[in-house]
Coordinates of C-alpha atoms and ligand atoms in Angstrom, one line a residue:
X1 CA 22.0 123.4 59.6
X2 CA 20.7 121.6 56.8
X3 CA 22.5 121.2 53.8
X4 CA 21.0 123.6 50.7
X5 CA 19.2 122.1 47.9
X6 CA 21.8 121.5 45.2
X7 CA 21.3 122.4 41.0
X8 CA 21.3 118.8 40.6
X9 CA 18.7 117.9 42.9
X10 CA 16.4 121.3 42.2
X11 CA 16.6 120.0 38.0
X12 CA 15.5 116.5 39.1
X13 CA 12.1 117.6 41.0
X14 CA 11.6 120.3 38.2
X15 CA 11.7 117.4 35.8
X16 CA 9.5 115.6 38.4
X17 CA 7.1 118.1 39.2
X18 CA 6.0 118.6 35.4
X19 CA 6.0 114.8 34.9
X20 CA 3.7 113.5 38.3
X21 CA 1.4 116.7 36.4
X22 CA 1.2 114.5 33.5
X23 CA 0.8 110.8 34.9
X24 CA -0.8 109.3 37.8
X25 CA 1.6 106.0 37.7
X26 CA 4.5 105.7 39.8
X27 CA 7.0 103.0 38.4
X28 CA 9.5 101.5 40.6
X29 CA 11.1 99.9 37.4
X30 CA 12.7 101.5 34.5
X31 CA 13.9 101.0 31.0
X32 CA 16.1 102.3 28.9
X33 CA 15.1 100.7 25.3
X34 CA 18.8 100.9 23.1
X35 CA 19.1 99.2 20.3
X36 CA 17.1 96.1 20.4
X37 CA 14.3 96.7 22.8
X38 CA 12.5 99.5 20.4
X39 CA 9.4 96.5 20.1
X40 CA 9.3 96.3 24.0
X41 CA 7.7 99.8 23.7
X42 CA 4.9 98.1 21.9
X43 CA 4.1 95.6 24.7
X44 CA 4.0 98.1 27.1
X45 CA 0.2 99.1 27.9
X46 CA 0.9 102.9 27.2
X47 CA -1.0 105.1 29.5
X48 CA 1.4 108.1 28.1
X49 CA 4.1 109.3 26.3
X50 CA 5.8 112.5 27.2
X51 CA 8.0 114.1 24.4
X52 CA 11.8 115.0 26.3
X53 CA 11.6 118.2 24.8
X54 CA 8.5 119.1 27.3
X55 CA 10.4 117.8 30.6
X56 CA 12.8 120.5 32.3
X57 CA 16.5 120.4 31.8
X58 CA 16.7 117.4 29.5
X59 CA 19.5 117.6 26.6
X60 CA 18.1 119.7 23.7
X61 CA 18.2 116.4 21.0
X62 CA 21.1 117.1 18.6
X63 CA 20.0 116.5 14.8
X64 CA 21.3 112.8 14.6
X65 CA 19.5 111.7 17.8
X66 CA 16.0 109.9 17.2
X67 CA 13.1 112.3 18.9
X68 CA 13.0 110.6 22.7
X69 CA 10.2 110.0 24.8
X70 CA 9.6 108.9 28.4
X71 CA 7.2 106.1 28.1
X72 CA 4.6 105.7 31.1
X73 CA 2.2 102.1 31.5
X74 CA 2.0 98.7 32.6
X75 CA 4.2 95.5 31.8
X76 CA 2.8 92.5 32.3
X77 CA 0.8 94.1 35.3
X78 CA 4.1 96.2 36.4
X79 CA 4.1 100.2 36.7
X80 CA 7.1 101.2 34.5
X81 CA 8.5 103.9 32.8
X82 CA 10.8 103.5 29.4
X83 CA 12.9 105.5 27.9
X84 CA 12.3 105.3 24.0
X85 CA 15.8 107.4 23.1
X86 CA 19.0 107.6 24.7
X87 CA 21.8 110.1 24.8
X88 CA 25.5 109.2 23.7
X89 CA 28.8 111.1 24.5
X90 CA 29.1 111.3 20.7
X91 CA 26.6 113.6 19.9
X92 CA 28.6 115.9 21.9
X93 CA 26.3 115.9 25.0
X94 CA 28.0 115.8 28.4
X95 CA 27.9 112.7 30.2
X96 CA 25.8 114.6 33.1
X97 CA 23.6 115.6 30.2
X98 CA 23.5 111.8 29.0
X99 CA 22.8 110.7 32.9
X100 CA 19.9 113.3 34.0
X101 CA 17.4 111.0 32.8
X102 CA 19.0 108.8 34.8
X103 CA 18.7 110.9 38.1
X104 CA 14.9 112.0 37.1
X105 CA 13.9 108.0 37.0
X106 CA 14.9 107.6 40.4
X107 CA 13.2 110.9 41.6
X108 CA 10.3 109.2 40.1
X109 CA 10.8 105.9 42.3
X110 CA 12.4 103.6 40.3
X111 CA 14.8 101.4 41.9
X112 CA 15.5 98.7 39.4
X113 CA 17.1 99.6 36.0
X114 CA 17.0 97.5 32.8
X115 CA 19.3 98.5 30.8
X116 CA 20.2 97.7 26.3
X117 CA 22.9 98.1 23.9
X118 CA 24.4 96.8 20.8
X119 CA 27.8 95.8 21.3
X120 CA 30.7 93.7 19.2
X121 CA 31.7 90.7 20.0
X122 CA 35.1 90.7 21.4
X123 CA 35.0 86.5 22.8
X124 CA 36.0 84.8 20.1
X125 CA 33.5 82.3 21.4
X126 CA 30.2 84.7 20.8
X127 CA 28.5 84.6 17.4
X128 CA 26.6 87.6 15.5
X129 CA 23.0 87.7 16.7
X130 CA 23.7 85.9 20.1
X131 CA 22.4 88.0 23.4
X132 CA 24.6 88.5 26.0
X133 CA 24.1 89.3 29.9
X134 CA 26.5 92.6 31.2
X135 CA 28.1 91.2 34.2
X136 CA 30.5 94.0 34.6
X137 CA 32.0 96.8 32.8
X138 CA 34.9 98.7 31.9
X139 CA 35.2 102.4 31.3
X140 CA 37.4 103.7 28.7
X141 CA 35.0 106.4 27.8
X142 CA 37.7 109.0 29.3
X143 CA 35.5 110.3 31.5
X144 CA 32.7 109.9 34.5
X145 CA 29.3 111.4 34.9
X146 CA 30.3 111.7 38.6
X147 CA 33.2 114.1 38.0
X148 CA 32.4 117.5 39.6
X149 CA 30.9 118.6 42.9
X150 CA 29.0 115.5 44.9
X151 CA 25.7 115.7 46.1
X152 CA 26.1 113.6 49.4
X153 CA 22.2 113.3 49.7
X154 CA 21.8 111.3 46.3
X155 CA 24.6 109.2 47.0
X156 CA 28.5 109.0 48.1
X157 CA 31.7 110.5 46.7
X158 CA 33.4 107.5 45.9
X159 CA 30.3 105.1 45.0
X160 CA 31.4 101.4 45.3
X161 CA 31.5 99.5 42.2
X162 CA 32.2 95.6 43.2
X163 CA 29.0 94.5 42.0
X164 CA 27.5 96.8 39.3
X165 CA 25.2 94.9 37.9
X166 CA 22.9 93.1 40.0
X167 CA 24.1 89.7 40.5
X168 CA 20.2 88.2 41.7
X169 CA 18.9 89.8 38.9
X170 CA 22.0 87.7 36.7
X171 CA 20.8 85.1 38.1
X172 CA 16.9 85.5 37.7
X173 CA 17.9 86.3 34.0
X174 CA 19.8 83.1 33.8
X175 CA 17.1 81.0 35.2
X176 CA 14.6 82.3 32.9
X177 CA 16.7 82.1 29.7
X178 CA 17.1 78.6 30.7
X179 CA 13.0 78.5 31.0
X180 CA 12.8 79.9 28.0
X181 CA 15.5 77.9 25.6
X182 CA 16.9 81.2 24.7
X183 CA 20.5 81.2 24.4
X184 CA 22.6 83.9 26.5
X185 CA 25.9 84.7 26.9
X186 CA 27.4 86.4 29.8
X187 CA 30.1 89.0 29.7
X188 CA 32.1 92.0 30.5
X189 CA 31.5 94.9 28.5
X190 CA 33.6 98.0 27.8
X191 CA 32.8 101.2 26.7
X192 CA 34.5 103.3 24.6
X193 CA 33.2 107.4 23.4
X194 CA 33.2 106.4 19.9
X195 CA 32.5 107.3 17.2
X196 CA 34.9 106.2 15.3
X197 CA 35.1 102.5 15.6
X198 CA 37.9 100.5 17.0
X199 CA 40.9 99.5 15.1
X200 CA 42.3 95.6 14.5
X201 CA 45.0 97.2 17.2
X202 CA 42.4 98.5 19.6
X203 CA 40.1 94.9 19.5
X204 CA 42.9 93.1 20.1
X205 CA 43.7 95.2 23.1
X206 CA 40.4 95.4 24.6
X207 CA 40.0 91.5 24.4
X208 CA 43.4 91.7 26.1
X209 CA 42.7 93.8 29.0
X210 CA 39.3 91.2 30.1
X211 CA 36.4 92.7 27.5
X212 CA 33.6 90.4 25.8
X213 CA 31.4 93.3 23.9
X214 CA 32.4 96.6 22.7
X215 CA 30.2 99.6 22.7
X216 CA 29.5 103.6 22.9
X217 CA 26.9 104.0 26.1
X218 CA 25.3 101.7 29.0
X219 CA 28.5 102.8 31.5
X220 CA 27.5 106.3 32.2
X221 CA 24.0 105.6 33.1
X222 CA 24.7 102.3 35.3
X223 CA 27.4 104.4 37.1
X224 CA 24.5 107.0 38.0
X225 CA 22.1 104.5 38.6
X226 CA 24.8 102.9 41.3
X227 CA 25.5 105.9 42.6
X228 CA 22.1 106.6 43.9
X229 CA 22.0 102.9 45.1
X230 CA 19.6 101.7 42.0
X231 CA 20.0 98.0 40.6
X232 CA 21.2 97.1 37.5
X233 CA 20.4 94.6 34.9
X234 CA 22.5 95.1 31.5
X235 CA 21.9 93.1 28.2
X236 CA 23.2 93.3 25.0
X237 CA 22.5 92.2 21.7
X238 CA 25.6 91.3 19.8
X239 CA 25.3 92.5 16.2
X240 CA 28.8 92.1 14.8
X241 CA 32.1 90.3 15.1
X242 CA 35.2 92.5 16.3
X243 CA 37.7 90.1 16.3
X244 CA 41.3 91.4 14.8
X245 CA 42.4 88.7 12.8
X246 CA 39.5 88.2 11.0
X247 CA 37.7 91.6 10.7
X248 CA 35.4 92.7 8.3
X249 CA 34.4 96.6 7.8
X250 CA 31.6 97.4 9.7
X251 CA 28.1 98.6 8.1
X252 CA 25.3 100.4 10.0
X253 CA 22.7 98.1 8.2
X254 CA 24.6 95.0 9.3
X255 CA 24.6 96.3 13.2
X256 CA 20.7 97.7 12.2
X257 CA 19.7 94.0 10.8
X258 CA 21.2 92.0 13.4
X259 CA 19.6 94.0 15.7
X260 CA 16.2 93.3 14.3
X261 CA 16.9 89.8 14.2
X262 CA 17.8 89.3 17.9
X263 CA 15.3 91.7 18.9
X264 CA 12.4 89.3 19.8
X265 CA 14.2 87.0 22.1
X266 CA 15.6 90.4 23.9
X267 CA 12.1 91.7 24.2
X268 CA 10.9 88.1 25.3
X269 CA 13.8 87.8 28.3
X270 CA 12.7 91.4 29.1
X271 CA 8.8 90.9 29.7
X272 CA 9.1 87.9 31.0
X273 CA 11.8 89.1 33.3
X274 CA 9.7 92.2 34.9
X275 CA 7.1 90.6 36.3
X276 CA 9.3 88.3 38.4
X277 CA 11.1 91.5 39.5
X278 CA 11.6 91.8 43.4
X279 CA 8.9 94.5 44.6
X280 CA 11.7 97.1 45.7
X281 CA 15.6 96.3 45.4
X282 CA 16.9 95.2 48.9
Ligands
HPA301 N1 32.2 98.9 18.3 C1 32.2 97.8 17.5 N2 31.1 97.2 17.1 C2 29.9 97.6 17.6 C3 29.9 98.7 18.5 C4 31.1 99.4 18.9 O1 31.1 100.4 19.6 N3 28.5 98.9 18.8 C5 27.9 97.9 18.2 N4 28.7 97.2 17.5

């Protein structure tokens, strides 16, 4: 007997279905544009634009969240789809509500995730402004988008995590950066729910315990992603200084400026990294 379709699965072609009404292209790459990638949107040959409050069962946006949009067109000759907004445990959504974009990208055929943050610097050895490769993570969000009843047909109970972040596409990164004469750092980044941020106490221990950046998203959606067997690549763009002996109180317009500063060598690794992509992750 086959197994019955579950409410996961049935939201994700819902989703689907209305979307392949709207657009014709079928990406097999996908972005998520945090902090840092918003002027990737702009290099992105639009072909169209669909609003999250028209695609079934995504979150309901909360009053702080930016209006989001699933972006369809062509990179540098690629099919991809971006997502211009993300969701964050702290505006109260569930992390299953913050992942279902997740799931709906992969119903759509992607198979390779780019994924952006800010984060803090935790290395005492990274500067303000400097970009930084994910090479692994650590949760201390409290939670997992996984918890609950599993779906065995999108992926396993007890996904494997040795190698969450693709380490070819590290290395393609690396190469390029290199190519480039941009400067990268690579690291492991934690996530915490926020939002408060961390105390002197708290940096001090998450430097401790193996961390290089600090920040509130990224973990929940590259868990998903692995869990239906999608690769990863993770960057961040360091826009502040967290270390404990030295720390400074944080302003949203610093994070927002440094942002903007690093943002052009972020959006020049990114399209220059899609179009060297592998055709479909093996
Ligand atoms: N903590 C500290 N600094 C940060 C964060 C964070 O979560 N995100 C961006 N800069």
């Amino acid at each position: 007997m086959s197994q019955p379709v579950s409410i996961l699965r049935q939201h994700m072609q819902d989703a689907v279905e209305v979307i392949q009404l709207t657009t014709s292209i079928r990406p097999s790459i996908g972005i998520i544009l945090g902090t840092g990638l918003g002027e990737l949107a702009e290099r992105i040959e639009q072909e169209c634009a669909i609003p999250y409050e028209n695609i079934p069962h995504f979150p309901i946006a909360t009053v702080e969240s930016h209006r989001g949009r699933l972006i369809f067109g062509h990179l540098r000759g690629r099919p991809v789809v971006a997502m211009q907004g993300r969701f964050h445990r702290y505006e109260g959504y569930t992390l299953q509500q913050v992942t279902f974009p997740v799931r709906v990208l992969y119903a759509l055929g992607v198979r390779t995730l780019i994924i952006s943050n800010a984060a803090g610097a935790l290395n005492p050895l990274f500067r303000r402004g400097e970009l930084m490769i994910i090479v692994d993570h650590i949760n201390l969000m409290g939670d997992n988008p996984l918890i609950g009843p599993n779906d065995d047909s999108l992926g396993p109970r007890f996904p494997d995590m040795s190698e969450p972040y693709s380490r070819r596409l590290i290395a393609l990164a690396e190469e390029l950066a290199l190519e480039l004469r941009l400067k990268v750092q690579k690291g492991v980044y934690v996530a915490l729910s926020g939002p408060s941020l961390e105390t002197r106490a708290e940096y001090r221990f998450l430097r401790f315990i193996g961390a290089d950046a600090v920040g509130m998203s990224t973990v929940p959606e590259v868990i998903v992603a692995r869990h239906m067997g999608i690769e990863v690549f993770g960057l961040s763009i360091l826009t502040d200084e967290c270390f404990p002996d030295a720390l400074q109180p944080l302003s949203l317009e610093d994070v927002l400026q440094a942002a903007r500063e690093a943002e052009p060598k972020m959006t020049l690794l990114v399209s220059e990294l899609v179009p060297r992509l592998p055709d479909a992750a093996g």
